[in-house]
Amino acid sequence: MTGAPLDLRVKIGAATLKNPVIAASGCYNRGEEYAQIVDVGRYGAITLKSVTRSPRLGNDMPRVFPTPGGLLNAIGLQGPGIDHFLAHIAPELSKVPTAVIASVAGFSVAEFAEVAALMDGLPNVIAIELDVSCPNVDREGQCFAADAASLAAVVGAVKSRVKLPVIPKLMPNVADLRPIAQAAQDAGADAVSLINAVRGMVVDVANARPMLANVSGGLTGPAIRPIAVHAVWEVAGTVSIPIIGMGGIETGNDALEFLFAGASAIAIGTANFRDPLVHVRALQGIEEELRRRSVASVRELTGMARTTQAKAGSH
Amino acid sequence: MTGAPLDLRVKIGAATLKNPVIAASGCYNRGEEYAQIVDVGRYGAITLKSVTRSPRLGNDMPRVFPTPGGLLNAIGLQGPGIDHFLAHIAPELSKVPTAVIASVAGFSVAEFAEVAALMDGLPNVIAIELDVSCPNVDREGQCFAADAASLAAVVGAVKSRVKLPVIPKLMPNVADLRPIAQAAQDAGADAVSLINAVRGMVVDVANARPMLANVSGGLTGPAIRPIAVHAVWEVAGTVSIPIIGMGGIETGNDALEFLFAGASAIAIGTANFRDPLVHVRALQGIEEELRRRSVASVRELTGMARTTQAKAGSH
Amino acid sequence: MDSSPRLETATLVSREFRAPGFWFLKLRCEHVARHARPAQFVALDLPGGFAVRLPLGIYTAQDDTFGLLFKEWGERTTRLAALPEGSQISCIGPLGNAFAMPRAGERVVIVAGGLGVAAFWMLVKELKEASIDTTIVLGARSAPHLVGREELAAFGFPFEICTDDGSEGHRGTVIDRLRSLPRADVLYGCGPGNMLQALCGLADKHGITCQVSLEETFGCSLGTCWGCVVSVRRGSGQATGYPRAPGESRDLDFARVCKDGTVFSSAELVWAS
Amino acid sequence: MDSSPRLETATLVSREFRAPGFWFLKLRCEHVARHARPAQFVALDLPGGFAVRLPLGIYTAQDDTFGLLFKEWGERTTRLAALPEGSQISCIGPLGNAFAMPRAGERVVIVAGGLGVAAFWMLVKELKEASIDTTIVLGARSAPHLVGREELAAFGFPFEICTDDGSEGHRGTVIDRLRSLPRADVLYGCGPGNMLQALCGLADKHGITCQVSLEETFGCSLGTCWGCVVSVRRGSGQATGYPRAPGESRDLDFARVCKDGTVFSSAELVWAS
Ligand SMILES: Cc1cc2nc3c(=O)[nH]c(=O)nc-3n(C[C@H](O)[C@H](O)[C@H](O)COP(=O)(O)OP(=O)(O)OC[C@H]3O[C@@H](n4cnc5c(N)ncnc54)[C@H](O)[C@@H]3O)c2cc1C
Ligand SMILES: Cc1cc2nc3c(=O)[nH]c(=O)nc-3n(C[C@H](O)[C@H](O)[C@H](O)COP(=O)(O)OP(=O)(O)OC[C@H]3O[C@@H](n4cnc5c(N)ncnc54)[C@H](O)[C@@H]3O)c2cc1C
Ligand SMILES: Cc1cc2nc3c(=O)[nH]c(=O)nc-3n(C[C@H](O)[C@H](O)[C@H](O)COP(=O)(O)O)c2cc1C
Ligand SMILES: Cc1cc2nc3c(=O)[nH]c(=O)nc-3n(C[C@H](O)[C@H](O)[C@H](O)COP(=O)(O)O)c2cc1C
Ligand code: FES
Ligand code: FES
């Protein structure tokens, strides 16, 4: 069976990825550190850290803390700002040994549109992800991703300025993801990424204060995987655009959970920190599943668990 | 230091608990199974499994599945219904070797009010918790706990029928818990419990179907602790009624995280399954902290991390 | 000393490799070893950030030591297989009900599929002591998966071996084999769900008493979470006894596998069709 | 063989108890052992459901084996301390930059607080080989916490021991002691933040070159997550070099402890006041 040619390509809007395994934003830079120890080119794409209009130092320390099966972080979008990015980082992108997904974060609709427009057409960049988990300063600080109207405004504004596929990244801290994902699709999104980190907090008991200087942070890693799989399942039942699923993927089996729930591609963030070979393992797991099921294309795995009936009754 | 008398009592509305460590609903029955192996009377209170108006068989199997650092469950409120409960279980409550908190679940405002009224005044019962994470059949199946108005209606209706303290139990699957908790307080709630399980899902890859017969379930255990601590922190900054904090507590340090974040008492569910002595360990951890800080009453620990400034800057 | 479950610390005495992925461990824990009854189980707390205990059947039990026979299914069993000898393991047991013994003179057939064999060492020992005429039918996918025979063989009862691929004994399932054996008075079964369903079907058809030990995914392992239910006939002894739910037309009630079982009689069980 | 970090499998060769909660482990991993430079570290993946690796300083390094000196701080270090000899541990290393050597003839004082001592064995070895005049000031809360002297003593440099409670050596902090020692040309420090801040303050005041190895809570340990930053002067070599953020009036930039450090010069660091 091992010799059969497998088709691992997936489409995100007009872009085609060589395989469905993506490095998640904020966890991989451009792959240059991991390139020292593994073949980062095995990733189907690498998502860059979200870029904002202005430079940001980010939050005070501590910014990360381990939790049971997870990691809490509040980096605070540290970054160079778009001008420095264009001058110093963009020219390096052609050296990345796989496709690049740019990521934009902003605090107003205008900021998103402006920064995304500047990202359009950079070397190697095949899509633009929107980190819409930031507070919307135009609307009393409510998170873009928590409100269908704000999200639609961002997606619409970005779509009118860029040619590349646009992928808003939704967060799980809402009562119902479905109308939000629907709004993204209606506003022209080419795909959605889900999920971003889940809001969380650790208290430093010894010192009786929040463990992170920012008080709260985002929870990632295997602890949140069931939350993320559920988000993909729900949204896949609502929208027809592709879904990039992420949240706690550590193995091929984990990646398959997301594909079977309805994702077309998957992204891996935190697990790189523990296992830099995680992308290779995920790919191998997917390939084995294709062989086991005698399926030629990874695209056929998407939504596989939706078509089978849930196990009925007990004995 | 060990000899100093420590005051572990906490107040939930008019009720006083001998200590702040409570067994969470759905995880402990009346304590009769755990009584075989540990002293269940060390709990400050035991919360009963939520009771509905009608008997329910609950969901099909499988109903539980382990996840990284957590447990996914979809029991589906299996239970005898209020009539059988009053006839056969209520008379046993006087044998429970500590205080009892009754729990009510319902699918309409009327159901909550009716069942809660029948629970009022049962032997040993010192408060009534409302499991408002069920879908509201009167309002298109939206979850009571996801909507301030529905929640206020339930709390108001129950308050008008019962004398005991009423404790709605909120769930984290909302964009912002604060207005919901505020609505509960405004409607007369004597305390709030948080959090209920977080929505999640596992896909059975081998069989390409959801692992739980119910498709999705509630995620509990240490994996969700940072989510729960954050919920307590946010709500404690909003309401003035006491908070019962829960979600992944396994140790004294974990319990202290919740108290320091603003909880007056804490509840333990899933951790009993792994460590039946968890309540004793949590109590000991709290007692040690009181001694370490030379504080006489556990009530002084509530919100301790809120008064200290978050650690400023980095070096 | 009473026989109800206790929270104990067991010591891992020895670990024996049985087949790739299959292990036989011996743990020292006097309470469990002395009080274990046939088909009872223990719930182990393993290091590694697991939220719930691992339930495993008590295979052998002698003096102050009991044995576990298991496969590396997933994370917890793999962790257990990797613990060094001498490890201390938190253990709750013995848990669950037990097989009832046959009456004197009844002929017994034991049917075990795969690791279902782990439920039977204690039963076989008691049947031997009671001089009951017993046949043991063991099935597995193929010969290397036929674990646990070493310990059972010591009692000297006849074995019928079946493998799906015919790599040892009869080719086919234990149920196929059972059909061609002389009629038993009492059947005992443990193994995969579809095998037990077939066994119960056969028993009911021929009016033979049949007890099976079931397995489900457990949460608490103790009876408090209602995560491990099985459908049983309304009014049967192990059922909840709750009133019929509105709109529930099926003639069934639930019982907890961990607390009301793991042993149920075929007459009580309701299988999905 | 190149000296950049690699993903390796190390074998736990031996475990030595040093004091309650303090351990000295030896791991076999040729790449790390051969290429480790003073103050570099490894990132270990431990079994137990942890989402991130544990960073630990490389203490000793000889032939194909390196040593770790650590305390049971929390879950991962406790798990590491419990691993049986022979365990295989996934290890990334060597990571981080390294202490720069002094010029010939300069006098060195090394200041280590608590487990900060773990940063210095390789440095001391190189100082010895370069025949640099070196004094080692070791501090700890009390005598039982003075770990790591065994290995360092072998090089024959003079020790100054300080304990907070006076249970051994001078009563007081390493900084107190430093003030009464002859002036050094180069200071090296590793230990708690407040000790390093005092050390850098003293160095700056007296215009002495000072390098410190810092510790922070790490996420990735590799430089990708920006979870481990430290404030440094704008324009200093290890800083991001990003433009000044709007509204940022402080004259500072950030650097990553894991990748741009762990070693920073006191001249570059900006301490919170
Ligand atoms: C009363 C009782 C007694 C038992 N006695 C024994 C015994 O004596 N010997 C024995 O070997 N077993 C026994 N079992 C079975 C054993 O407890 C279970 O197999 C248990 O789940 C193993 O735990 P684990 O953590 O190793 O695997 P788990 O992680 O719980 O996985 C269980 C199975 O599910 C699969 N799985 C996990 N996640 C996924 C996913 N996302 N998609 C697809 N598949 C998945 C795993 O590969 C594995 O096959 C018993 C069970 C019970 C209830
Ligand atoms: C580059 C580098 C090199 C290092 N080298 C060494 C070395 O050589 N030797 C050494 O001993 N250490 C060293 N450390 C330190 C070590 O990596 C950390 O102490 C690490 O956090 C220990 O991991 P852990 O999982 O055991 O503890 P963690 O679980 O990470 O806990 C760390 C500390 O936080 C406390 N804590 C956890 N949760 C809470 C809470 N909710 N409230 C209050 N307190 C809490 C724990 O009790 C503990 O003291 C180094 C660190 C770095 C960055
Ligand atoms: C340290 C860290 C930084 C992150 N930064 C970003 C970011 O800048 N933009 C973004 O969209 N997501 C960011 N994320 C979220 C991840 O891209 C991903 O959505 C999330 O971590 C869940 O996946 P995981 O569990 O595999 O890490 C960050 C995550 C981590 C752990
Ligand atoms: C098996 C199981 C059943 C539960 N049943 C109920 C219930 O009937 N009513 C309710 O309010 N909460 C129920 N819960 C939620 C718990 O009371 C608690 O809020 C949650 O598990 C978080 O705490 P933990 O992480 O300590 O378990 C249940 C939880 C579990 C694990
Ligand atoms: S596993 Fe909890 S009731 Fe059986
Ligand atoms: S720990 Fe990730 S950048 Fe340093």
PDB file of N, CA, C and O in Angstrom, chain A residues 225 311-315, chain C residues 216 230-231 270-272:
ATOM      1  N   ARG A 225      -8.264  21.169  23.170  1.00  0.00           N
ATOM      2  CA  ARG A 225      -8.590  20.476  21.927  1.00  0.00           C
ATOM      3  C   ARG A 225     -10.081  20.146  21.797  1.00  0.00           C
ATOM      4  O   ARG A 225     -10.673  20.406  20.740  1.00  0.00           O
ATOM      5  N   LYS A 311     -23.085   6.638  16.939  1.00  0.00           N
ATOM      6  CA  LYS A 311     -23.382   5.293  17.447  1.00  0.00           C
ATOM      7  C   LYS A 311     -24.730   5.312  18.173  1.00  0.00           C
ATOM      8  O   LYS A 311     -24.947   6.137  19.062  1.00  0.00           O
ATOM      9  N   ALA A 312     -25.591   4.450  17.804  1.00  0.00           N
ATOM     10  CA  ALA A 312     -26.943   4.495  18.365  1.00  0.00           C
ATOM     11  C   ALA A 312     -27.053   3.654  19.627  1.00  0.00           C
ATOM     12  O   ALA A 312     -26.595   2.521  19.661  1.00  0.00           O
ATOM     13  N   GLY A 313     -27.699   4.212  20.618  1.00  0.00           N
ATOM     14  CA  GLY A 313     -28.056   3.462  21.827  1.00  0.00           C
ATOM     15  C   GLY A 313     -26.904   2.741  22.495  1.00  0.00           C
ATOM     16  O   GLY A 313     -25.773   2.798  22.057  1.00  0.00           O
ATOM     17  N   SER A 314     -27.192   2.058  23.551  1.00  0.00           N
ATOM     18  CA  SER A 314     -26.187   1.194  24.161  1.00  0.00           C
ATOM     19  C   SER A 314     -26.759  -0.201  24.084  1.00  0.00           C
ATOM     20  O   SER A 314     -27.906  -0.395  23.728  1.00  0.00           O
ATOM     21  N   HIS A 315     -25.976  -1.184  24.390  1.00  0.00           N
ATOM     22  CA  HIS A 315     -26.500  -2.544  24.323  1.00  0.00           C
ATOM     23  C   HIS A 315     -27.467  -2.788  25.471  1.00  0.00           C
ATOM     24  O   HIS A 315     -27.422  -2.144  26.474  1.00  0.00           O
TER      25      HIS A 315
ATOM     26  N   GLU C 216     -17.300  -0.636  29.697  1.00  0.00           N
ATOM     27  CA  GLU C 216     -17.706   0.632  29.093  1.00  0.00           C
ATOM     28  C   GLU C 216     -16.627   1.657  29.403  1.00  0.00           C
ATOM     29  O   GLU C 216     -15.748   1.389  30.223  1.00  0.00           O
ATOM     30  N   VAL C 230     -25.828   0.841  31.032  1.00  0.00           N
ATOM     31  CA  VAL C 230     -26.193  -0.189  30.059  1.00  0.00           C
ATOM     32  C   VAL C 230     -27.715  -0.333  30.147  1.00  0.00           C
ATOM     33  O   VAL C 230     -28.306  -0.126  31.205  1.00  0.00           O
ATOM     34  N   SER C 231     -28.327  -0.681  29.020  1.00  0.00           N
ATOM     35  CA  SER C 231     -29.788  -0.822  29.002  1.00  0.00           C
ATOM     36  C   SER C 231     -30.196  -2.178  29.568  1.00  0.00           C
ATOM     37  O   SER C 231     -29.690  -3.206  29.132  1.00  0.00           O
ATOM     38  N   VAL C 270     -30.722  -5.507  27.627  1.00  0.00           N
ATOM     39  CA  VAL C 270     -31.416  -5.141  26.395  1.00  0.00           C
ATOM     40  C   VAL C 270     -30.347  -4.668  25.414  1.00  0.00           C
ATOM     41  O   VAL C 270     -29.661  -3.686  25.658  1.00  0.00           O
ATOM     42  N   TRP C 271     -30.187  -5.395  24.315  1.00  0.00           N
ATOM     43  CA  TRP C 271     -29.146  -5.050  23.351  1.00  0.00           C
ATOM     44  C   TRP C 271     -29.717  -4.190  22.247  1.00  0.00           C
ATOM     45  O   TRP C 271     -30.853  -4.373  21.840  1.00  0.00           O
ATOM     46  N   ALA C 272     -28.913  -3.279  21.763  1.00  0.00           N
ATOM     47  CA  ALA C 272     -29.319  -2.495  20.587  1.00  0.00           C
ATOM     48  C   ALA C 272     -29.424  -3.445  19.410  1.00  0.00           C
ATOM     49  O   ALA C 272     -28.627  -4.369  19.276  1.00  0.00           O
TER      50      ALA C 272
END
